[in-house]
CSV table of C-alpha atoms in Angstrom, one decimal:
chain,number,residue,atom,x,y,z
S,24,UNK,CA,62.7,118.4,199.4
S,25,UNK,CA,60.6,120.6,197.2
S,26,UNK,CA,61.8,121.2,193.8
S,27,UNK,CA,60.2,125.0,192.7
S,28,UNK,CA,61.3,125.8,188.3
S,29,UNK,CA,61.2,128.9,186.8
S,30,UNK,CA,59.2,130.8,185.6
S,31,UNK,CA,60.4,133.3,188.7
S,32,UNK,CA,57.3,134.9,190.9
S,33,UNK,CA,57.1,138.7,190.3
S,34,UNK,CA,59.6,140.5,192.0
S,35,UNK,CA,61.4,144.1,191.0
S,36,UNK,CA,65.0,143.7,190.7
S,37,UNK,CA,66.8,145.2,193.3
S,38,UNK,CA,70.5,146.0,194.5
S,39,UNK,CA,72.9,143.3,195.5
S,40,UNK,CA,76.1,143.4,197.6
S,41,UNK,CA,77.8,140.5,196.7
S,42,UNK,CA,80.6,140.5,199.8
S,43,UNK,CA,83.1,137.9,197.7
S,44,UNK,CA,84.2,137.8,194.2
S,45,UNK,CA,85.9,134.7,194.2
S,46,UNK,CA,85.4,131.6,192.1
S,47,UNK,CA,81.6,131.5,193.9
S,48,UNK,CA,80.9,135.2,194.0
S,49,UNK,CA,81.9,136.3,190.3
S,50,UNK,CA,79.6,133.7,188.6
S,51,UNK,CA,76.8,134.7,191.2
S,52,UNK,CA,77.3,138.6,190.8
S,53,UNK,CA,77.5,138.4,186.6
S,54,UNK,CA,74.5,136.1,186.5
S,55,UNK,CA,72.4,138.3,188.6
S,56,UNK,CA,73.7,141.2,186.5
S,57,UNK,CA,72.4,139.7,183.4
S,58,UNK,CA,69.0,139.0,185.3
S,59,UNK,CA,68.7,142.7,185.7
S,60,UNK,CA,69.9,143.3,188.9
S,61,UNK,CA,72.5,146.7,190.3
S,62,UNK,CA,75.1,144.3,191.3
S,63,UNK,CA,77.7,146.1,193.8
S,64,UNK,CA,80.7,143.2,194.6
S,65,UNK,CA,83.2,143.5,197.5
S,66,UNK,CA,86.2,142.4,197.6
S,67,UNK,CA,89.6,143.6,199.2
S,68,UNK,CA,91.9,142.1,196.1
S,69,UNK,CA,92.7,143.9,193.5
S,70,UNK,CA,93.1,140.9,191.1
S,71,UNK,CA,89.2,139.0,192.2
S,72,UNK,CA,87.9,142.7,191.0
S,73,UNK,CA,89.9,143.2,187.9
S,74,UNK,CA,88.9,139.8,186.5
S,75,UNK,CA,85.1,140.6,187.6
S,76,UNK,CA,85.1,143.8,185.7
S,77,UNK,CA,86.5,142.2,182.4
S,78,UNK,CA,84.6,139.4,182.6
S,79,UNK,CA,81.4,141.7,182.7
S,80,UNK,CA,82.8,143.9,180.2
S,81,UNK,CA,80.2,143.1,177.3
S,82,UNK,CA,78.3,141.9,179.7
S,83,UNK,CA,74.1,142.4,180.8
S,84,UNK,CA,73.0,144.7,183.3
S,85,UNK,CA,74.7,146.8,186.0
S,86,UNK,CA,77.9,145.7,187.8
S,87,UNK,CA,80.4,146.9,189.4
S,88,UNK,CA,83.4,145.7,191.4
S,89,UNK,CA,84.6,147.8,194.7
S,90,UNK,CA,86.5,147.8,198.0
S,91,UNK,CA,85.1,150.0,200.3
S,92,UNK,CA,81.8,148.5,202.0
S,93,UNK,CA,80.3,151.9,202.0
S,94,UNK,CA,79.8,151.3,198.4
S,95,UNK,CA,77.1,148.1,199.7
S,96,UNK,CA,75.0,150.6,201.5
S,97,UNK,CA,71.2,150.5,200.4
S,98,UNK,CA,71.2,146.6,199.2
S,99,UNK,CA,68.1,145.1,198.8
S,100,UNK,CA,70.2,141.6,198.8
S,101,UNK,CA,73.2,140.2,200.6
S,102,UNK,CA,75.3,137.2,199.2
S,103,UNK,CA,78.0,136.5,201.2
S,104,UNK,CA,80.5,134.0,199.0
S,105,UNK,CA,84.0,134.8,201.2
S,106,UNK,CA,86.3,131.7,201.7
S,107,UNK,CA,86.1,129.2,204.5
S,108,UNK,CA,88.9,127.1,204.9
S,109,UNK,CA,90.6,125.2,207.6
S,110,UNK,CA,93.2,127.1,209.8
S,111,UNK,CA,96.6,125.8,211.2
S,112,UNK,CA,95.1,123.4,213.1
S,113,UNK,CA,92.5,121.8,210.8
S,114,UNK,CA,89.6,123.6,212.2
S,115,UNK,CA,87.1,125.8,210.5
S,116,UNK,CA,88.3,129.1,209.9
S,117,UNK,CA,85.2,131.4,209.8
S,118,UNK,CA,86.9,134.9,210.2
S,119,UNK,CA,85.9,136.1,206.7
S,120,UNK,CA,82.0,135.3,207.0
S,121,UNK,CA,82.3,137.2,210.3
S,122,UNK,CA,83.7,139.8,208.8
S,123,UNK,CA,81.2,139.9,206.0
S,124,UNK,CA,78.5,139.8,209.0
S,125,UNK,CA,80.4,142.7,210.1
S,126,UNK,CA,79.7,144.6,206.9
S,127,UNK,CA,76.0,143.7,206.6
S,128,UNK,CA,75.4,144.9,210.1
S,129,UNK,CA,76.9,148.1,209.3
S,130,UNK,CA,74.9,148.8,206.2
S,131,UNK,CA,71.6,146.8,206.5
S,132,UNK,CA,68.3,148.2,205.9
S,133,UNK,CA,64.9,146.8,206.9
S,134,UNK,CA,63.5,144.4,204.5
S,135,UNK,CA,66.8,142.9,203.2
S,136,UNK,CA,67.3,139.4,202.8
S,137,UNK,CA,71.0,138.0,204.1
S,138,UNK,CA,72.2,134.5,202.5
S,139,UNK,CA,75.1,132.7,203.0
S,140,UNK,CA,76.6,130.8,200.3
S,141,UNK,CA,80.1,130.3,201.7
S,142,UNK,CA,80.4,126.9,202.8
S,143,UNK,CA,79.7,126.5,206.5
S,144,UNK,CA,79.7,123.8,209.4
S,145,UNK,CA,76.3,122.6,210.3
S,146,UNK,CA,74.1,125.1,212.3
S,147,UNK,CA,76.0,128.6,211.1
S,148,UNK,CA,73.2,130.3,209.6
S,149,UNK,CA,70.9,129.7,212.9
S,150,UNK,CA,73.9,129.9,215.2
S,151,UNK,CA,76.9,132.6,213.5
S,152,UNK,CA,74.5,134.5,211.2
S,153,UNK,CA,71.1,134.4,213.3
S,154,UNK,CA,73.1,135.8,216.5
S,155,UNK,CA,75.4,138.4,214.4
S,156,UNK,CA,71.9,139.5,213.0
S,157,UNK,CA,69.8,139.8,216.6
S,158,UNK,CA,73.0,141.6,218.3
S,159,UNK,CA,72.4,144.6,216.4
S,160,UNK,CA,68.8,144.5,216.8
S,161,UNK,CA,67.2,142.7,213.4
S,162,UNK,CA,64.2,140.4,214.3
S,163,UNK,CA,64.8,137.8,211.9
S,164,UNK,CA,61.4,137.3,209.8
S,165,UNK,CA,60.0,140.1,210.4
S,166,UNK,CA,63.1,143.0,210.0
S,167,UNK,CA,64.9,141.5,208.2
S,168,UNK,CA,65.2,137.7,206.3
S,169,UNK,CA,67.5,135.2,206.6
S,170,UNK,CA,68.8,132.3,204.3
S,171,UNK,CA,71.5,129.9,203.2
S,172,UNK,CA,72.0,128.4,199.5
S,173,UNK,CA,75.3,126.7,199.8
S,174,UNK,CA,77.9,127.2,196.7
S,175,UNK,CA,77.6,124.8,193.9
S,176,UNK,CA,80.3,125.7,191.3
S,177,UNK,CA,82.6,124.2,189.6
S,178,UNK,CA,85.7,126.5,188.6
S,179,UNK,CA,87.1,125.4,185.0
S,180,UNK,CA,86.5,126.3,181.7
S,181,UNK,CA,84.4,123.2,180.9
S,182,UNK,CA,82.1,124.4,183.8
S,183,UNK,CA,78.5,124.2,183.6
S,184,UNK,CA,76.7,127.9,183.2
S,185,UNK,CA,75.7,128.9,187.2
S,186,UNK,CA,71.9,129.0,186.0
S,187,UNK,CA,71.7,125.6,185.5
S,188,UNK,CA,73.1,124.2,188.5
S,189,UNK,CA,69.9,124.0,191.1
S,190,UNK,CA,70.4,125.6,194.3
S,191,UNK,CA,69.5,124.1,197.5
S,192,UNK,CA,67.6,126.7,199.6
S,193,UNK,CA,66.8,126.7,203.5
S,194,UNK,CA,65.7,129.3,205.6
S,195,UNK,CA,65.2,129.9,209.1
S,196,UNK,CA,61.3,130.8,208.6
S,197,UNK,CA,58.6,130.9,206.7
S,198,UNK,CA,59.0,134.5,205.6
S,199,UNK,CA,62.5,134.8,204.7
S,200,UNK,CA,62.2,131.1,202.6
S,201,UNK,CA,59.3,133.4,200.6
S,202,UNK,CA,61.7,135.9,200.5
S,203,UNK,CA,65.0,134.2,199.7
S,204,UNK,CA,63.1,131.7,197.2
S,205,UNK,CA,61.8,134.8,195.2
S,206,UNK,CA,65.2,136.1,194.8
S,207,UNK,CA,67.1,133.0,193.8
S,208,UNK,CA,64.2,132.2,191.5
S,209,UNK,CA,65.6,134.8,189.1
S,210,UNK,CA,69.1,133.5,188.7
S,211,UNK,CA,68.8,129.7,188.2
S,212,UNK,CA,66.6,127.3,186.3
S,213,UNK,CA,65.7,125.1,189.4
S,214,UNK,CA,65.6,125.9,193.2
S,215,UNK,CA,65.4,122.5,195.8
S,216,UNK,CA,63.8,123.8,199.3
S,217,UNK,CA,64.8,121.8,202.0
S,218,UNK,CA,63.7,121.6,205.2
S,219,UNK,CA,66.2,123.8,207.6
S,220,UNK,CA,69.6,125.8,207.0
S,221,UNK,CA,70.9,122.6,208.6
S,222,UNK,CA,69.6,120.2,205.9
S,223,UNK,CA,71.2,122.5,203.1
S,224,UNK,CA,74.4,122.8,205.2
S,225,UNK,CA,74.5,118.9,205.8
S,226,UNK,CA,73.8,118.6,202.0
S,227,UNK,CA,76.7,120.7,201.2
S,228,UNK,CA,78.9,119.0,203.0
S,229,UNK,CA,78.1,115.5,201.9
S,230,UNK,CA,78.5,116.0,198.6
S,231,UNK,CA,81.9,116.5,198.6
S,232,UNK,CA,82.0,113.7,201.7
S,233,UNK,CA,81.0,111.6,199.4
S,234,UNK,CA,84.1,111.9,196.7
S,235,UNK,CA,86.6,112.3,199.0
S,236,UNK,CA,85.7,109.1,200.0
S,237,UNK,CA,85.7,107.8,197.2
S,238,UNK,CA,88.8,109.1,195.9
S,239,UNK,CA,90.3,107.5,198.9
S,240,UNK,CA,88.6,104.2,197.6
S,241,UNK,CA,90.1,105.0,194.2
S,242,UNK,CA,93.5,105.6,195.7
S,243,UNK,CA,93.6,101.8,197.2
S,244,UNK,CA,91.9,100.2,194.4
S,245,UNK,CA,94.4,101.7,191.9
S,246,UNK,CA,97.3,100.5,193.8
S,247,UNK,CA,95.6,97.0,194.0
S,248,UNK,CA,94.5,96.9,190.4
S,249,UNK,CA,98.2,98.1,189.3
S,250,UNK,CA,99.8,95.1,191.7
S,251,UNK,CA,97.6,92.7,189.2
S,252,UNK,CA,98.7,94.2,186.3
S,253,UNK,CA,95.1,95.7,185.2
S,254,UNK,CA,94.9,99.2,184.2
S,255,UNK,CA,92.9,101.2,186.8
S,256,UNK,CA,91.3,103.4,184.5
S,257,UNK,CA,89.8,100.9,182.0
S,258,UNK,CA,88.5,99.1,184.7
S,259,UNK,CA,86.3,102.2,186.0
S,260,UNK,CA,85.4,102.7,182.1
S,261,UNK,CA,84.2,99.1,182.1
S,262,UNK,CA,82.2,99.6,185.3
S,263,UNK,CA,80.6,102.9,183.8
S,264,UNK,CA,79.2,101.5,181.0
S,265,UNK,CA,76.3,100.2,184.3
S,266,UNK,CA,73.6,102.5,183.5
S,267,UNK,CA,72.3,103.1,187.6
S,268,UNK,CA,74.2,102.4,190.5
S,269,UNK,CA,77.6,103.4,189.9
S,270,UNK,CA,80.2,106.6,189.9
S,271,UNK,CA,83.6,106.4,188.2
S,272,UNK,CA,86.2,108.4,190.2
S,273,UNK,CA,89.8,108.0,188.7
S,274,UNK,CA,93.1,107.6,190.1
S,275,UNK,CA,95.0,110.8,190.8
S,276,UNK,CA,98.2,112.4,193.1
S,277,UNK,CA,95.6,113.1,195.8
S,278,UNK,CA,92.5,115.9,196.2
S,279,UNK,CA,93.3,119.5,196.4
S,280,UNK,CA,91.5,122.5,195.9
S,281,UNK,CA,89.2,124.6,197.8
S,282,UNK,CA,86.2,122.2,198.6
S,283,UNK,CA,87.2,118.3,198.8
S,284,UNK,CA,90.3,118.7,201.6
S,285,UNK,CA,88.4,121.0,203.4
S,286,UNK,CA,84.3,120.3,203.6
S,287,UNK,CA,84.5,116.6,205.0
S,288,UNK,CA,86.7,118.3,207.7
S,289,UNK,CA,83.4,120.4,208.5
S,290,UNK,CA,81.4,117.6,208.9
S,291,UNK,CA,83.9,115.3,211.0
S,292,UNK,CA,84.3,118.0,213.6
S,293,UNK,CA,80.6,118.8,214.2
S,294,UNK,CA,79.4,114.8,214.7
S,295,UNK,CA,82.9,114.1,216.6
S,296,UNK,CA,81.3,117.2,218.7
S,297,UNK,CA,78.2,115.3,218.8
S,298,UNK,CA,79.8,112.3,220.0
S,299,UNK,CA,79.7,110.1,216.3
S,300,UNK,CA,82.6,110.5,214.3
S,301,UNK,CA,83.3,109.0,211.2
S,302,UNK,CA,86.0,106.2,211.4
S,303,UNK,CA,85.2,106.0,207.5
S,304,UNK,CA,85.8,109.7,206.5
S,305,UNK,CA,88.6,110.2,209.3
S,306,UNK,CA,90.5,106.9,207.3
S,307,UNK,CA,89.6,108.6,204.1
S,308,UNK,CA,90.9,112.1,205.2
S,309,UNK,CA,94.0,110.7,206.1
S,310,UNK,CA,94.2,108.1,203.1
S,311,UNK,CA,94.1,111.8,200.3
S,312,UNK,CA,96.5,113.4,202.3
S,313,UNK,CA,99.1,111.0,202.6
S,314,UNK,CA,99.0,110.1,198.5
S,315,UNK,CA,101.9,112.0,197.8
S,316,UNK,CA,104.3,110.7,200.3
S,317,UNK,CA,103.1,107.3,198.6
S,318,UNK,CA,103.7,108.4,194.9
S,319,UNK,CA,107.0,109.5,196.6
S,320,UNK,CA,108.5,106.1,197.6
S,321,UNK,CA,107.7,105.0,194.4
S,322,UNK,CA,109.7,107.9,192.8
S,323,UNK,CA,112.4,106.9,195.6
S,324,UNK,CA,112.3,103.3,194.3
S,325,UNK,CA,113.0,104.2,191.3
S,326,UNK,CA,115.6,106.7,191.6
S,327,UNK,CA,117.4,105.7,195.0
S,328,UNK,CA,116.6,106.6,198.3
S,329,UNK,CA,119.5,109.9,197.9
S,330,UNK,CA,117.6,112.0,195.6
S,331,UNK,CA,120.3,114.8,195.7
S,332,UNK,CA,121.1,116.4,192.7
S,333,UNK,CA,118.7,114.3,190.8
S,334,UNK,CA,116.9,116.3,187.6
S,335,UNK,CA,113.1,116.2,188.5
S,336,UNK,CA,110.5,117.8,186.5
S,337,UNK,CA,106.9,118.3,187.8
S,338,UNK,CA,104.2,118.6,184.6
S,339,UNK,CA,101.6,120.4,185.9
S,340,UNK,CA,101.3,121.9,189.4
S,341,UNK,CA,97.7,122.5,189.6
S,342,UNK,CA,94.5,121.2,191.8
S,343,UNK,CA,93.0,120.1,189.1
S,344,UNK,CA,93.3,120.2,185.1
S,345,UNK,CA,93.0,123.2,182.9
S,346,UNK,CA,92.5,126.0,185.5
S,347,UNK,CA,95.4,127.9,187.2
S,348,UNK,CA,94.5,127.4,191.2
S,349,UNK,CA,97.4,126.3,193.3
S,350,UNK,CA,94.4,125.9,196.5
S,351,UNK,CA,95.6,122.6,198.6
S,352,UNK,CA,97.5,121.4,194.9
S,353,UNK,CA,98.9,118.1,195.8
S,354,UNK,CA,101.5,119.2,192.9
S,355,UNK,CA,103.0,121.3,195.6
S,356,UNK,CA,103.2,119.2,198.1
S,357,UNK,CA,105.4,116.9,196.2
S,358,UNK,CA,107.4,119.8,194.7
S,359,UNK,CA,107.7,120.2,198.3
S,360,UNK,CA,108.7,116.8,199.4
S,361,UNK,CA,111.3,116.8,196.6
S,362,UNK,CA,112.8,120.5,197.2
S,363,UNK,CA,113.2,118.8,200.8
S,364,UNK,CA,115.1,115.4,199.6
S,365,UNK,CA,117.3,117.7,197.4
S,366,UNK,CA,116.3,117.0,193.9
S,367,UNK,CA,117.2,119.5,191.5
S,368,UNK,CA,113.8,120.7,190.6
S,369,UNK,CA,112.0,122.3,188.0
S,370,UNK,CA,108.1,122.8,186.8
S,371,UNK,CA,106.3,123.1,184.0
S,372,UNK,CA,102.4,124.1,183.7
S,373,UNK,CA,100.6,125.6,180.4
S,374,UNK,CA,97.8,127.2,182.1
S,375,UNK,CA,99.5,129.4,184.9
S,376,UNK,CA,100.5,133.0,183.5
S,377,UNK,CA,102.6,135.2,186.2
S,378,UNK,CA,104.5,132.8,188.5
S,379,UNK,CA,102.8,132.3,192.1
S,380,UNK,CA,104.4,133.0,195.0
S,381,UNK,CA,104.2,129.6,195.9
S,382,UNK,CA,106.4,128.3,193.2
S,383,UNK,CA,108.7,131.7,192.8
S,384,UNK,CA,111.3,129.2,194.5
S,385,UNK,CA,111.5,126.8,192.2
S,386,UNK,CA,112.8,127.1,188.5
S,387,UNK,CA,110.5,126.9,186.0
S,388,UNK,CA,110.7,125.4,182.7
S,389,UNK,CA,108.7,126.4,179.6
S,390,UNK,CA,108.9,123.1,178.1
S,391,UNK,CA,109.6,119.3,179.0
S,392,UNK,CA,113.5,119.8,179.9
S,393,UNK,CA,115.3,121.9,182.5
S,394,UNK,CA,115.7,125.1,182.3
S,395,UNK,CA,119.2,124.6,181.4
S,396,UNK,CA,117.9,123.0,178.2
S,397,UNK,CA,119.1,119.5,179.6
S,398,UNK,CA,116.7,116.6,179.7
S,399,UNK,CA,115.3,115.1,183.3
S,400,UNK,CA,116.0,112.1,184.9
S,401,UNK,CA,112.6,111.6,185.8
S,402,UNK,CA,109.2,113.5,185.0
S,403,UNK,CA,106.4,113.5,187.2
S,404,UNK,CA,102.8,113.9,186.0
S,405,UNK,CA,101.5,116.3,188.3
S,406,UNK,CA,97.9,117.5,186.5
S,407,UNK,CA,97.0,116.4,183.6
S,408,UNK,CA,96.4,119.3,181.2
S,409,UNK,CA,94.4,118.9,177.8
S,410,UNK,CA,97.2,120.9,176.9
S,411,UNK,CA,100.0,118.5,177.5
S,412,UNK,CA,101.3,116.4,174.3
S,413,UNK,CA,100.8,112.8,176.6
S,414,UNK,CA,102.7,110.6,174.0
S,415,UNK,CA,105.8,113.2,174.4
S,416,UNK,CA,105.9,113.3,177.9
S,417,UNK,CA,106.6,109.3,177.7
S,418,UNK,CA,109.3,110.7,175.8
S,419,UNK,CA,111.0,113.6,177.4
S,420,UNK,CA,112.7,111.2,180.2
S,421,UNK,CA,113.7,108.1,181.2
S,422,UNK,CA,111.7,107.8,183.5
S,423,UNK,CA,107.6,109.1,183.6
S,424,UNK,CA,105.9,108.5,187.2
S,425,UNK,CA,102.4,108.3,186.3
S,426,UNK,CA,99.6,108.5,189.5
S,427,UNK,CA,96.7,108.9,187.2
S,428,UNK,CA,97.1,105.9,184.8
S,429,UNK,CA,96.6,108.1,181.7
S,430,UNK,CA,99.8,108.3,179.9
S,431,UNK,CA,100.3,105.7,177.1
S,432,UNK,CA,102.1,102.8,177.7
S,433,UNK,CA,105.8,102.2,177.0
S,434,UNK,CA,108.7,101.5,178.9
S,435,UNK,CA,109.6,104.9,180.4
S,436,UNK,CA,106.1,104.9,181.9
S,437,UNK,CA,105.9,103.8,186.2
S,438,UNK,CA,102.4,104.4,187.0
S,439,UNK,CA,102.1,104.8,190.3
């Protein structure tokens, strides 16, 4: 691995299609705006390109948000940051970076460079993009340049600024890693070259390997260290104070979101392909996704195995704290399991404005109470908001189920 700093080479800014204005795209197209690029995104919601627009409002440089991928025509750069997630039967789902292929065929012009940033199994830049690419009659290298720098943000409002997160980089040749490096060079502090697509694709997918697997670890430590009667999270305080070989991961209701369900899921089909799967990540896989019916017999414990009728309230219905994405919420999945056993339900979450879809079912309550102003039998923490008053939700019900060992202790308080 080669680690290239800014100062950038020489290059005149060009035009960028940005297919993607998601939570990897936006950051991508407004940076690259500000670097001094014409920064054309795509993307068929309405919403993804009215929050682009007003976050660039005030903004550097030239950008603009559209739908229609004759728009991208004449781009000097391709980014393609569309979503990749798992489809009904847990395997990659790669229809939108074929579509995006789709587009870039269409409206490619000699010279360009393509990259994909969307996360990816091992081997799609050299196997989906590569033959996408030669079927319409680009000689990669030499017509055209090919690339992938895999995402690397992290969606929140304490998130660090997209320049200063390095970017892997591989490339399928010598030419388009000239060409790809010279580009990327310009919108973050610190470029790693690796070796091959595959290494950066690999990369991608480790990293989040690596704390799903240890939020599994997490998961079974916490119920260990709770049987003792030890507070979870002061011991992985204690063991961060080590200076070098240690992480702290902390006790939660289970991973959600876009990357950590989803990217180990990558990598376990591809070596189970190649005859080597994981028995490790396939136990940790199945260890996140079966934390909530755990936290659930806890809550049955406590309130009976008939939960019918019982007042429920779920604070905080998010992935993860302070940022309004429902994406594989393990929130929802309890509100789920709940809504099923009966339990008159409610939810209350600071951060999300207009009411999803996913929860227009469910009541929701703009405080710690019902929406019939009556208090709940039990409160759940779902996601722990810097918003939330923690000291009043050990307050507002009989009973708090805690899974993330953070509310203070007091006798309404089950962590679980």
């Amino acid at each position: 691995m080669h680690p290239v700093l800014a100062p950038a080479p020489s290059l005149s800014r060009g035009r960028l299609a940005v297919l993607g204005l998601g939570y990897v795209g936006r950051p991508l197209a407004l940076g690259a705006a500000a670097a001094g690029y014409d920064v054309c995104g795509f993307d068929p919601s309405p919403t993804a390109r009215e929050i682009a627009e007003k976050a660039h409002v005030g903004g550097h440089g030239g950008f603009r948000a559209c739908a229609d991928p004759a728009q991208l025509a004449g781009a000097d750069t391709w980014l393609i940051c569309v979503p990749t997630p798992l489809d009904a039967r847990g395997r990659p789902d790669l229809t939108a970076v074929r579509a995006a292929l789709g587009m870039v065929v269409r409206a490619l012009k000699p010279g360009a460079l393509v990259c994909l940033v969307s996360t990816c199994q091992p081997g799609a830049t050299n196997g989906l993009c590569r033959s996408v690419l030669e079927a319409a009659g680009w000689r990669i290298g030499q017509d055209v340049f090919l690339a992938v720098s895999p995402e690397r943000e992290n969606p929140g409002p304490h998130a660090p600024p997209t320049r200063s997160i390095p970017r892997l980089l591989g490339a399928t040749d010598p030419a388009s890693l000239r060409r790809a490096l010279a580009f990327w060079l310009h919108l973050v502090d610190r470029v790693e070259v690796v070796t091959s697509p595959e290494v950066a694709e690999c990369a991608k997918l480790l990293e989040n390997t690596y704390r799903l697997v240890n939020i599994a670890l997490m998961d079974e430590l916490h119920a260990a260290f709770t049987a003792l009667g030890v507070p979870t999270r002061d011991v992985v305080a204690a063991a961060a104070t080590k200076p070098f070989g240690f992480s702290p991961f902390w006790p939660g209701l289970g991973a959600g979101g876009h990357c950590i369900p989803v990217d180990p899921a990558f990598l376990q089909i591809e070596a189970a392909r190649a005859g080597v799967p994981s028995v490790l990540l396939a136990k940790a896989m199945t260890r996140n996704r079966g934390r909530v019916a755990r936290v659930m017999a806890q809550i049955r414990a406590r309130l009976g195995d008939d939960l019918t009728g019982k007042r429920v309230l779920v604070a905080g219905v998010t992935y993860k704290p302070d940022i309004a994405d429902l994406r594989a919420a393990a929130p929802l999945r309890l509100l789920s399991c709940l809504r099923h056993a009966q339990a008159e339900l409610a939810w209350h979450d600071p951060v999300i404005g207009t009411i999803p879809k996913a929860l227009s079912a469910i009541p929701r309550s703009a405080a710690l109470m019902m929406p019939d102003g009556t208090r709940p039998e039990a409160i759940i923490l779902g996601t722990p908001h810097r918003a939330f008053d923690l000291a009043a939700i050990t307050r507002a019900a009989p009973l708090v189920f805690d899974p993330f060992g953070i509310l203070p202790a007091g006798p309404s308080v089950i962590v679980v």
